[in-house]
Coordinates of C-alpha atoms in Angstrom, one line a residue:
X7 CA 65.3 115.3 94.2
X8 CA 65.6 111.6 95.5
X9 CA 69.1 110.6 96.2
X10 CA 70.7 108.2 93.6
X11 CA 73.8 106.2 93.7
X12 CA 76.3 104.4 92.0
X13 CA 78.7 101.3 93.5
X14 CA 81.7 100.4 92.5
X15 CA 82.9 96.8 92.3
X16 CA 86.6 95.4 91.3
X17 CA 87.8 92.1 90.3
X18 CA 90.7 92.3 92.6
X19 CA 92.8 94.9 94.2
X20 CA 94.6 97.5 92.7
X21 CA 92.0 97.7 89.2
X22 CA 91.2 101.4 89.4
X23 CA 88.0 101.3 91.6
X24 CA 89.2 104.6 93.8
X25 CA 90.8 106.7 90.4
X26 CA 87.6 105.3 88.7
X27 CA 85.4 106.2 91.7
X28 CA 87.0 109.9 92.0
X29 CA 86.6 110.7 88.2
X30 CA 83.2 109.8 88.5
X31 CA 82.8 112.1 91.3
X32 CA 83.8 114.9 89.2
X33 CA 82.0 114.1 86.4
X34 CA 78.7 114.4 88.7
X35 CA 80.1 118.1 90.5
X36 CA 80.3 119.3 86.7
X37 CA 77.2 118.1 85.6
X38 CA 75.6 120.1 88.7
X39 CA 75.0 117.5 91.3
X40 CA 75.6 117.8 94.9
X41 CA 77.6 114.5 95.6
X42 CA 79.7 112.7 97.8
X43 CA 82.0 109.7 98.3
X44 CA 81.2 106.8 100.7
X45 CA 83.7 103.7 101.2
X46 CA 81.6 101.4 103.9
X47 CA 85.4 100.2 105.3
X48 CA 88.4 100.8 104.0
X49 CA 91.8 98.7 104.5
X50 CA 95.0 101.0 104.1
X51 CA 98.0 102.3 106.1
X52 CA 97.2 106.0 104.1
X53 CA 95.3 107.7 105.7
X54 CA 94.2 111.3 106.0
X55 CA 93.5 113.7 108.8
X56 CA 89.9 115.9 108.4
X57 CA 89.2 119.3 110.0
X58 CA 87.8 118.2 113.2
X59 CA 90.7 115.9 113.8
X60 CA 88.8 112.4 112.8
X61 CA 91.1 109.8 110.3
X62 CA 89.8 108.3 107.3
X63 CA 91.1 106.9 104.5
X64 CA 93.1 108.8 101.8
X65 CA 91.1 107.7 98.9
X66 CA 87.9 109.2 100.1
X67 CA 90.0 112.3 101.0
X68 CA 90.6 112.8 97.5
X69 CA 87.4 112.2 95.9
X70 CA 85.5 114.6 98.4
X71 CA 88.3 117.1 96.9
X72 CA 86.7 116.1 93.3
X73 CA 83.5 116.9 94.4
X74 CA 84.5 120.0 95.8
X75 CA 83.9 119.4 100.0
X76 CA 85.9 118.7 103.2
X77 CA 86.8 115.2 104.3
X78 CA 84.5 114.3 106.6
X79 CA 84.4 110.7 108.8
X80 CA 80.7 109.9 107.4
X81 CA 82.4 109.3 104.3
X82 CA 84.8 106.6 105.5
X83 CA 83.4 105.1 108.7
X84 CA 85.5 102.2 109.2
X85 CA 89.1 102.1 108.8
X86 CA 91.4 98.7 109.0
X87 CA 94.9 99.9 109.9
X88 CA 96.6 96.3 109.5
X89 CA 99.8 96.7 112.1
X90 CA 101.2 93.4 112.0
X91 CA 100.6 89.9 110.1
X92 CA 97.2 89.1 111.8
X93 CA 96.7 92.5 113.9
X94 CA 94.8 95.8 113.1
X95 CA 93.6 99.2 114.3
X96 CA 90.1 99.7 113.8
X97 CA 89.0 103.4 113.1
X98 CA 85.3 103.6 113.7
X99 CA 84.2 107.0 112.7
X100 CA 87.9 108.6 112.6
X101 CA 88.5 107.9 115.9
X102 CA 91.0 104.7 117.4
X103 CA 87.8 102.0 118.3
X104 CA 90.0 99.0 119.3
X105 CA 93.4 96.8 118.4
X106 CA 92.0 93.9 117.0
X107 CA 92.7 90.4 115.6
X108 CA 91.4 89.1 112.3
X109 CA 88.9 87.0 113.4
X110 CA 87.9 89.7 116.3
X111 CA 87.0 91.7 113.8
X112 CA 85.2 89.3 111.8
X113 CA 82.8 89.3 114.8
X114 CA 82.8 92.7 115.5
X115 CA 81.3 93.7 111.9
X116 CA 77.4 92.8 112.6
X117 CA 78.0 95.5 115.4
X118 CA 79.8 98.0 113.1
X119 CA 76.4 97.5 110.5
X120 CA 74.6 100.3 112.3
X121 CA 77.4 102.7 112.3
X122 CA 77.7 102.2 108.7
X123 CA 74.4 102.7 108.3
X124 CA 74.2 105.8 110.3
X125 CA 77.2 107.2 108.1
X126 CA 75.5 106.5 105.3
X127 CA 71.8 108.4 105.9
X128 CA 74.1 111.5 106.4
X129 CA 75.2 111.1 103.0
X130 CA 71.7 110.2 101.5
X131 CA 70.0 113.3 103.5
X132 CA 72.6 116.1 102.5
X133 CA 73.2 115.1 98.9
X134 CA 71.8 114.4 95.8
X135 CA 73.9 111.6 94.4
X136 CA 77.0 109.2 96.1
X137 CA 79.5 107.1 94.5
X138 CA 80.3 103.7 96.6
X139 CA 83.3 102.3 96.3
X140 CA 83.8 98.5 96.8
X141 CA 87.0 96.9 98.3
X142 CA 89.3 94.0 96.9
X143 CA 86.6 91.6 95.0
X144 CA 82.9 91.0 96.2
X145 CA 83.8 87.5 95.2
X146 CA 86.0 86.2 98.0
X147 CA 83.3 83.5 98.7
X148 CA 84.7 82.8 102.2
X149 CA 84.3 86.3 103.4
X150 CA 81.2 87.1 101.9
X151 CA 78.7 85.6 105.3
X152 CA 79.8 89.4 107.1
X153 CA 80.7 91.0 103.9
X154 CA 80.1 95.1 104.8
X155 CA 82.0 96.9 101.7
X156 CA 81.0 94.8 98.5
X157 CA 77.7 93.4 98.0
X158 CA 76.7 93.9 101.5
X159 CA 76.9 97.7 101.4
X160 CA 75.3 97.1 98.1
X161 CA 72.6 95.8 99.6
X162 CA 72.1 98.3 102.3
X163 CA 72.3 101.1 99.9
X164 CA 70.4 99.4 97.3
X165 CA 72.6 100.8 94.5
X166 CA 73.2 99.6 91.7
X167 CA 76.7 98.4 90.1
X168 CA 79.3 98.9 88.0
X169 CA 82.6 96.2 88.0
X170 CA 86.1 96.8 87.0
X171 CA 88.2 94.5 85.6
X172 CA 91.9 95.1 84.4
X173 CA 93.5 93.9 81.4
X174 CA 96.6 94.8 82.1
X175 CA 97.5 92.2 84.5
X176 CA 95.7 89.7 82.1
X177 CA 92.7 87.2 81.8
X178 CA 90.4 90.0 82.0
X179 CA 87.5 88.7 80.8
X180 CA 87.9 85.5 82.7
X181 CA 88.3 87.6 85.7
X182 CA 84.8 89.4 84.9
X183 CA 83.1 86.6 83.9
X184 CA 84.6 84.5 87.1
X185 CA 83.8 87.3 89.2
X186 CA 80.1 87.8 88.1
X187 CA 79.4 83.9 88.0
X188 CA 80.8 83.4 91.8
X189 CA 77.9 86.4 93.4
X190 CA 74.1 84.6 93.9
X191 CA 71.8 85.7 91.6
X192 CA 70.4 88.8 93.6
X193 CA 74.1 90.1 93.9
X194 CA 74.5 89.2 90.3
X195 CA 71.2 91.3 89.1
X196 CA 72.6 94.4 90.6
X197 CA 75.4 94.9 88.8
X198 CA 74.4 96.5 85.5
X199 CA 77.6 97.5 83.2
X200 CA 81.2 96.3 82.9
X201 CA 83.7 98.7 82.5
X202 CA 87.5 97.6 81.2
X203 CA 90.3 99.5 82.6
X204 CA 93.9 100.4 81.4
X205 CA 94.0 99.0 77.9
X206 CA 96.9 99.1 75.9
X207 CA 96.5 99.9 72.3
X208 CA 93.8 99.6 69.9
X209 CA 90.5 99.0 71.0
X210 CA 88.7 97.9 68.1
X211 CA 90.7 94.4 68.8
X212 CA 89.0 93.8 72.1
X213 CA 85.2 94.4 70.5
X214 CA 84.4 90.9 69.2
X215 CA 85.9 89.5 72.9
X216 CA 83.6 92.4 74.3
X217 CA 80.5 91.2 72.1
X218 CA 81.0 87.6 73.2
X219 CA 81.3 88.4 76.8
X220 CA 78.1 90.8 77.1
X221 CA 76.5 87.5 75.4
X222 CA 77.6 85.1 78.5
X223 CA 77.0 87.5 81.4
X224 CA 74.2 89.5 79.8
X225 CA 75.3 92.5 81.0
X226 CA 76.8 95.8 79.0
X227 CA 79.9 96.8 78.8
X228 CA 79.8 100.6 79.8
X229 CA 83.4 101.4 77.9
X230 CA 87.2 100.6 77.8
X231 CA 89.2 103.3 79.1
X232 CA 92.9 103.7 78.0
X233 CA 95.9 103.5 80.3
X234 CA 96.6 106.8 81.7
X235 CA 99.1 108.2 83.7
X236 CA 97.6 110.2 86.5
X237 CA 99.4 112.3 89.2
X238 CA 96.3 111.7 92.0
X239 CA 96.9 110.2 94.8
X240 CA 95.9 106.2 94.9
X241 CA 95.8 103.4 98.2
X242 CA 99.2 102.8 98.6
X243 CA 99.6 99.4 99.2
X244 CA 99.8 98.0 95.4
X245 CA 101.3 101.2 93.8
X246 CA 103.8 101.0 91.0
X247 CA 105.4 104.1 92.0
X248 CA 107.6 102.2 94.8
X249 CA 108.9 99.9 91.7
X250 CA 109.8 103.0 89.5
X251 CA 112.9 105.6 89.2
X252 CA 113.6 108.2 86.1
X253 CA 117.2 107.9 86.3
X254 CA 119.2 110.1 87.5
X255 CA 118.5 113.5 88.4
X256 CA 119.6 116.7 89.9
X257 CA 118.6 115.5 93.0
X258 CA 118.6 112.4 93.6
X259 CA 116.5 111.3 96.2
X260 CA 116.1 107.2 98.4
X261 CA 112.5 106.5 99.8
X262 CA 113.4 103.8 102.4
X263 CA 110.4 101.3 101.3
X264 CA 109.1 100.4 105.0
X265 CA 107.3 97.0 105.5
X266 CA 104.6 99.3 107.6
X267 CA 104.3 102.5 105.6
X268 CA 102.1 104.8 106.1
X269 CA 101.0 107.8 104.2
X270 CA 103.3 107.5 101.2
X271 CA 101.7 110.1 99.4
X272 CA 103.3 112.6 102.0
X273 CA 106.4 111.8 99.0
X274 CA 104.5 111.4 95.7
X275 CA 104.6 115.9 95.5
X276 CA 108.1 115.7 94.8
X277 CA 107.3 114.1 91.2
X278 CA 105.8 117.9 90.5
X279 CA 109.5 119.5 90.8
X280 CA 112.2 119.3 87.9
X281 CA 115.1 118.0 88.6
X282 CA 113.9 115.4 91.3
X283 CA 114.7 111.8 91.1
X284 CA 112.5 109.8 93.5
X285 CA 113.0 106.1 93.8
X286 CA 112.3 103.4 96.7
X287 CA 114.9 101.0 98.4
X288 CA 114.9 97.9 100.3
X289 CA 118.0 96.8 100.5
X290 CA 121.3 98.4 102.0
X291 CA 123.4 98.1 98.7
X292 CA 120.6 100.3 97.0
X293 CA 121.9 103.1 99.0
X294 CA 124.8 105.3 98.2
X295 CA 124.2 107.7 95.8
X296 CA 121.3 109.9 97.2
X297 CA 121.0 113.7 98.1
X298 CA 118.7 113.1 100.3
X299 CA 117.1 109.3 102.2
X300 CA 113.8 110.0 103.4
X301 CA 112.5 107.7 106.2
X302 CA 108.7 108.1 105.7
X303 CA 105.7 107.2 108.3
X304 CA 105.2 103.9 109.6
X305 CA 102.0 102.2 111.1
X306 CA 104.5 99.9 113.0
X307 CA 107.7 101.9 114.0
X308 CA 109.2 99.5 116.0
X309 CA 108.9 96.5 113.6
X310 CA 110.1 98.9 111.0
X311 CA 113.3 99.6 113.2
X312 CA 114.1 95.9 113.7
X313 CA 113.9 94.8 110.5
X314 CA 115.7 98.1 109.0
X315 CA 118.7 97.2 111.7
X316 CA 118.8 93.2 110.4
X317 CA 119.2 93.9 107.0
X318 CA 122.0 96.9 107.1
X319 CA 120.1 99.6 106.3
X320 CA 120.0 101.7 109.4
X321 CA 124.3 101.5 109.5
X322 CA 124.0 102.2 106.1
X323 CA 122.1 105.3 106.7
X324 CA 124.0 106.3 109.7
X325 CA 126.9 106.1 107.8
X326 CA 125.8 108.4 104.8
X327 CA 124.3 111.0 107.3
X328 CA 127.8 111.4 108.3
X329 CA 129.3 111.7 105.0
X330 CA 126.6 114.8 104.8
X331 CA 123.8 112.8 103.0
X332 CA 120.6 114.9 104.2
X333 CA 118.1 112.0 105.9
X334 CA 114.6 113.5 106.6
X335 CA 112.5 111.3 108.9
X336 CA 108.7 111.9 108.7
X337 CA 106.1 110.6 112.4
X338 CA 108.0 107.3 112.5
X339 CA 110.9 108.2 110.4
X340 CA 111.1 111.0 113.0
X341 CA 110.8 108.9 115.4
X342 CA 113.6 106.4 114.5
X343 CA 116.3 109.1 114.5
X344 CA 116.2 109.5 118.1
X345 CA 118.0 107.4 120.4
X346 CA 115.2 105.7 121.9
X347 CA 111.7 104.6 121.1
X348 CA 109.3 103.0 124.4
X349 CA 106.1 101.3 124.5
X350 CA 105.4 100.3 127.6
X351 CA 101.7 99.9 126.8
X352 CA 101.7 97.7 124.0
X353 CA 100.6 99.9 121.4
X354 CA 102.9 97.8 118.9
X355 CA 104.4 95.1 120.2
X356 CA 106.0 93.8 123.9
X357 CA 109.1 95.3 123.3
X358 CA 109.4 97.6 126.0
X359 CA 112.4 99.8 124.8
X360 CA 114.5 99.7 121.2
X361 CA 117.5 101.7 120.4
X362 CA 117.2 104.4 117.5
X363 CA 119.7 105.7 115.2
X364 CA 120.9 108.3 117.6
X365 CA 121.1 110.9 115.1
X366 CA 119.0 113.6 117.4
X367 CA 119.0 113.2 120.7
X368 CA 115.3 112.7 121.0
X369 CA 113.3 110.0 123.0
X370 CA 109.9 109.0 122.0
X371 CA 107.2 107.1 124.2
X372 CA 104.1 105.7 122.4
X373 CA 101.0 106.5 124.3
X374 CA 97.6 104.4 124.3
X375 CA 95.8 107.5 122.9
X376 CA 96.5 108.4 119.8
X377 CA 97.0 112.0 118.4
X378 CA 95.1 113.0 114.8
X379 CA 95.0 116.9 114.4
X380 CA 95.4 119.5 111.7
X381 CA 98.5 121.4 112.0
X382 CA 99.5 125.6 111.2
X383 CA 102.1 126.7 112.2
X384 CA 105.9 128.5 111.3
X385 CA 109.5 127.1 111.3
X386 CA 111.3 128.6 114.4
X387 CA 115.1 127.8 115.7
X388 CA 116.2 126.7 112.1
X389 CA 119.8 125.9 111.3
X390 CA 121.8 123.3 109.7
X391 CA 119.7 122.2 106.5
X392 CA 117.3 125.0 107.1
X393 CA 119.2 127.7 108.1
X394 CA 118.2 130.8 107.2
X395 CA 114.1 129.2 106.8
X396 CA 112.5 130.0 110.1
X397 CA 109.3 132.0 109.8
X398 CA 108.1 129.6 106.6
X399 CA 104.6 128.6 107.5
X400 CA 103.3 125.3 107.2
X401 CA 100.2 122.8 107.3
X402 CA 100.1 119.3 107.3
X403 CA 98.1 117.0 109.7
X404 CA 99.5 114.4 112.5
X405 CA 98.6 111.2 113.6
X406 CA 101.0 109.5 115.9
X407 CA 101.1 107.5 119.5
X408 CA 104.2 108.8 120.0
X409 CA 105.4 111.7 122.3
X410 CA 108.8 112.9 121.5
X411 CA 110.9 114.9 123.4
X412 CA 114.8 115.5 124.3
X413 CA 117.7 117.8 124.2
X414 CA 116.8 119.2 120.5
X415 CA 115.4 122.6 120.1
X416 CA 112.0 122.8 118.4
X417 CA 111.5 123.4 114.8
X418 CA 107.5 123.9 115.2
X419 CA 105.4 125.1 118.4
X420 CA 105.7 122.9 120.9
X421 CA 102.6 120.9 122.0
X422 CA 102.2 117.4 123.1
X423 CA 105.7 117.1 123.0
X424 CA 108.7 118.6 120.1
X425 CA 107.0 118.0 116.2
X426 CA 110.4 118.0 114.7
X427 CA 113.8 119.1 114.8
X428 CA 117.6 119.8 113.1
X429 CA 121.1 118.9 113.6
X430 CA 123.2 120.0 110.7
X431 CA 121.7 117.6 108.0
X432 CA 119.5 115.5 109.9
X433 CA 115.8 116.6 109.8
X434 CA 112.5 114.9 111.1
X435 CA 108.8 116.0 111.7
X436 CA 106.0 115.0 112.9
X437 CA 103.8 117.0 110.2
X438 CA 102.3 114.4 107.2
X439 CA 101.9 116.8 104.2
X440 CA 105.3 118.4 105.0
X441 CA 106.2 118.9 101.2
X442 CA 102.7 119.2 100.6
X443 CA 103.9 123.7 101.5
X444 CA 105.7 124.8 98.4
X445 CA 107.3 127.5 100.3
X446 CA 108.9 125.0 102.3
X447 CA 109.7 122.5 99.8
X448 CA 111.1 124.7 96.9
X449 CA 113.5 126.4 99.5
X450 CA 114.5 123.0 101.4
X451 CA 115.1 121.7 97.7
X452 CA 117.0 124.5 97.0
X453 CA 118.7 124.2 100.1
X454 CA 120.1 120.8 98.8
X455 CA 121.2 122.2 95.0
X456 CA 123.3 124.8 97.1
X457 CA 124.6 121.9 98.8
X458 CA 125.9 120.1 95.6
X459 CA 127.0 123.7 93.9
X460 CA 123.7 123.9 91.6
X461 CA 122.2 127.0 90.6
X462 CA 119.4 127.9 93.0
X463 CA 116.0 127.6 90.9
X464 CA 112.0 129.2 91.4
X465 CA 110.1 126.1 90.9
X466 CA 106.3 127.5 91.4
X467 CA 104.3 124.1 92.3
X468 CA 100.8 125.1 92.5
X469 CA 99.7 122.1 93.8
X470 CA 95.9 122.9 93.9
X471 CA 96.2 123.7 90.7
X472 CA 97.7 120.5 89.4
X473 CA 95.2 118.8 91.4
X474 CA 92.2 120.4 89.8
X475 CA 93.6 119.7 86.8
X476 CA 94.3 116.2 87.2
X477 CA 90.7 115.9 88.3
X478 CA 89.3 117.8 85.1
X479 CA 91.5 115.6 83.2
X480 CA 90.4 112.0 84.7
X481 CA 86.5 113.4 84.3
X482 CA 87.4 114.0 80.3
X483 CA 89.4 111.0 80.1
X484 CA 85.6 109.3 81.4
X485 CA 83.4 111.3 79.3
X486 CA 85.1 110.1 76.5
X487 CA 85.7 106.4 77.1
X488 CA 82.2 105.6 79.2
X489 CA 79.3 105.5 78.0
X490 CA 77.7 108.2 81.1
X491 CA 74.2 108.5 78.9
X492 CA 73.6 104.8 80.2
X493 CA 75.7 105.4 83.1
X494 CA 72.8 108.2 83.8
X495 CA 69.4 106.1 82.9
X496 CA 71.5 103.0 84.6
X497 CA 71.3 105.5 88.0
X498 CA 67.7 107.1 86.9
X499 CA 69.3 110.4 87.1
X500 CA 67.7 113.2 85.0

């Protein structure tokens, strides 16, 4: 069968092209097709770590688990890791390529074309249909001249189009419209349906607004689907979730909202568990009535520190660790509970040396070359917090600069310095995906309602199951509010 493909186009940010994107991938698996996801470059801080140890965006992570495969760096071969204002990583093929600038990196792209390329015949050689997904808007008219995601990987792919636009935010048809009218007309004539994302209410209201914008673009309008609350995992950088709490709970648990966060999602399982209130601060006066403050990963520890000490928080953490508030630091949460973090080679910033929290006694130095592995392993030399939990296994994957070591004992095998340790009710690891182990996380969580004098509970997360599920339930939610017939003869699939 010739390979066919579909691309995905936005009208900004943060519309729905990677949910949209992985519910399309599933919709292809059940119909039979051999697929697989391809984003030509991806910009995000989450990030995911594959079986042969290579780093590539989260998004594509999940839809290869729609369509049923392993991760793998083809489908993501350039990753943007912005660590600063004007400064980024560049992943080229889930390895670290360089530490760039914005405008080096404008005049690396022609070079990165071929590895894009190259990515991309692996995907059209080994399966029989791909869904492309864009980034941000293919209308940014200044950056189009080296464009490599939008219309140029459009281009190169010859595939044609579908664009999102989302009325929730408002002006959606302007947005469509505006978007369509600012591509030349070759970009324009690939896209060939419009398809309206998280609607509010009844749709029969927005058909004579469809009717007369299918009439000024000339181009379908493939469906309207409904807003939907789904628990898959999204980019993080625009999410809701950090501006949402559901009161109080059982548990009561404080995400510290990091300028630089990375890997956010390493939090979102804890929505799956009754009982749990999750919310996300920024400010010192937020904290204070928490079970637990959970210091998540950062792709700029050091920067994070700083700013974390000017506004209060850190002495407000310190001070509600001592009160027997249980903090949990995950990679640079981890980090920043030691007493000192080094980089003397400028992997973040000049500072040579800054002072931690001091809450293990635990030194990290950040290293030129970085670390990205899978993890398996037990808990060993558990106490505190999780006494009584050694011999839980769990998996997770790490990518970090840093190499911590110090006067703590290991809670995890030992390699390339400690992956996390435990003083009394102080925790941190290295290990993204911690909570990810429901072994681990119902009997820390429980470890916490013991804490406050709560009856201990079975919670039974099957988290591949309610993954699975959320996937079969975005692929319905599709079927039912897109036209796929045309979405098929639009793709010349049988």
């Amino acid at each position: 069968m010739k390979h066919r493909n579909i691309m995905i186009f936005g009208t900004s940010s943060n519309v729905g092209k990677s949910v949209i994107s992985t519910g399309l991938c599933r919709v292809f698996k059940e119909d039979g097709y051999r697929v697989a996801p391809f984003k030509a470059q991806n910009i995000a801080l989450n990030s995911y770590v594959t079986r042969c140890g290579c780093e590539i965006g989260r998004a594509q992570a999940v839809q290869a688990e729609a369509c049923g495969l392993d991760p793998s760096p083809y489908m993501n071969p350039i990753l943007i890791k912005p660590t600063g204002d004007q400064n980024s990583q560049i992943i080229l093929n889930g390895k670290v390529f360089k530490n760039l600038n914005t405008q080096d990196t404008l005049q690396i792209k022609e070079n990165l074309k071929f590895e894009i390329l190259k990515a991309y015949e692996h995907i059209r050689e080994n399966y029989e249909v791909s869904v492309l997904e864009g980034a941000g808007s293919p209308a940014e008219i200044n950056l189009k001249k080296n464009d490599l995601v939008n219309t140029g990987m459009a281009d190169m792919a010859d595939a044609p189009v579908i664009l999102v636009g989302d009325i929730e935010r408002g002006g959606v048809f302007a947005s469509i419209y505006g978007t369509i009218m600012l591509l030349d007309e070759k970009e324009r004539k690939r896209i060939k349906g419009v398809v309206i994302n998280k609607f509010h209410g009844d749709v029969d209201l927005l058909k004579s607004g469809i009717e007369m914008l299918e009439e000024l673009i000339g181009i379908p309008v493939l469906g309207v689907l409904p807003y939907t609350e789904m628990d898959i995992d999204a980019e993080d950088s625009l999410s809701d979730k950090f501006y949402k709490s559901n009161g109080n709970g059982e548990i009561n648990i404080s995400v510290v909202k990091l300028k630089h966060l990375s890997n956010s999602t390493d939090i979102d399982v804890l929505n799956n568990y009754s009982g749990v209130n999750l919310r996300y601060i920024r400010k010192s006066s937020e904290l204070g009535r928490e079970d637990l403050i959970i210091i998540p990963g950062s792709k700029n520890t050091i920067k994070d520190l700083k700013e974390l000490n000017e506004k209060g928080i850190l002495k407000k953490i310190i001070e509600l660790s001592k009160s027997g508030v249980v903090v949990f630091g995950i990679c640079g949460g981890f980090q920043m509970l030691g007493e000192i973090i080094s980089d003397p080679f400028g992997v973040e910033t000049d500072s040579l040396e800054v002072q931690g929290m001091d809450l293990l006694k635990l030194k990290t130095i950040l290293k030129a070359e970085k670390i990205t592995v899978q993890y398996s392993g037990s808990l060993l030399n558990t106490k505190g917090i999780l006494d009584g939990m050694s011999g839980i296994q769990v998996q997770g994957y790490e990518i970090h600069h840093g190499i911590t070591f110090g006067d703590e004992e290991p809670i995890l095998a030992q390699d390339n310095g400690i992956k996390g340790a435990v003083k009394e009710n102080v925790l941190g690891t290295y290990i993204h995906g911690i909570f990810d182990n429901v072994d681990f996380t119902n009997r820390f969580l429980n470890k916490i309602r013991e804490k406050k004098g709560l009856e201990i509970q079975e919670l039974g997360v099957n988290l591949c199951e309610i993954r699975n599920r959320e996937y079969d339930k975005l692929a319905k939610l599709i079927r039912e509010h897109i036209d796929i017939e045309k979405l098929y003869e639009i793709m010349e699939l049988d």
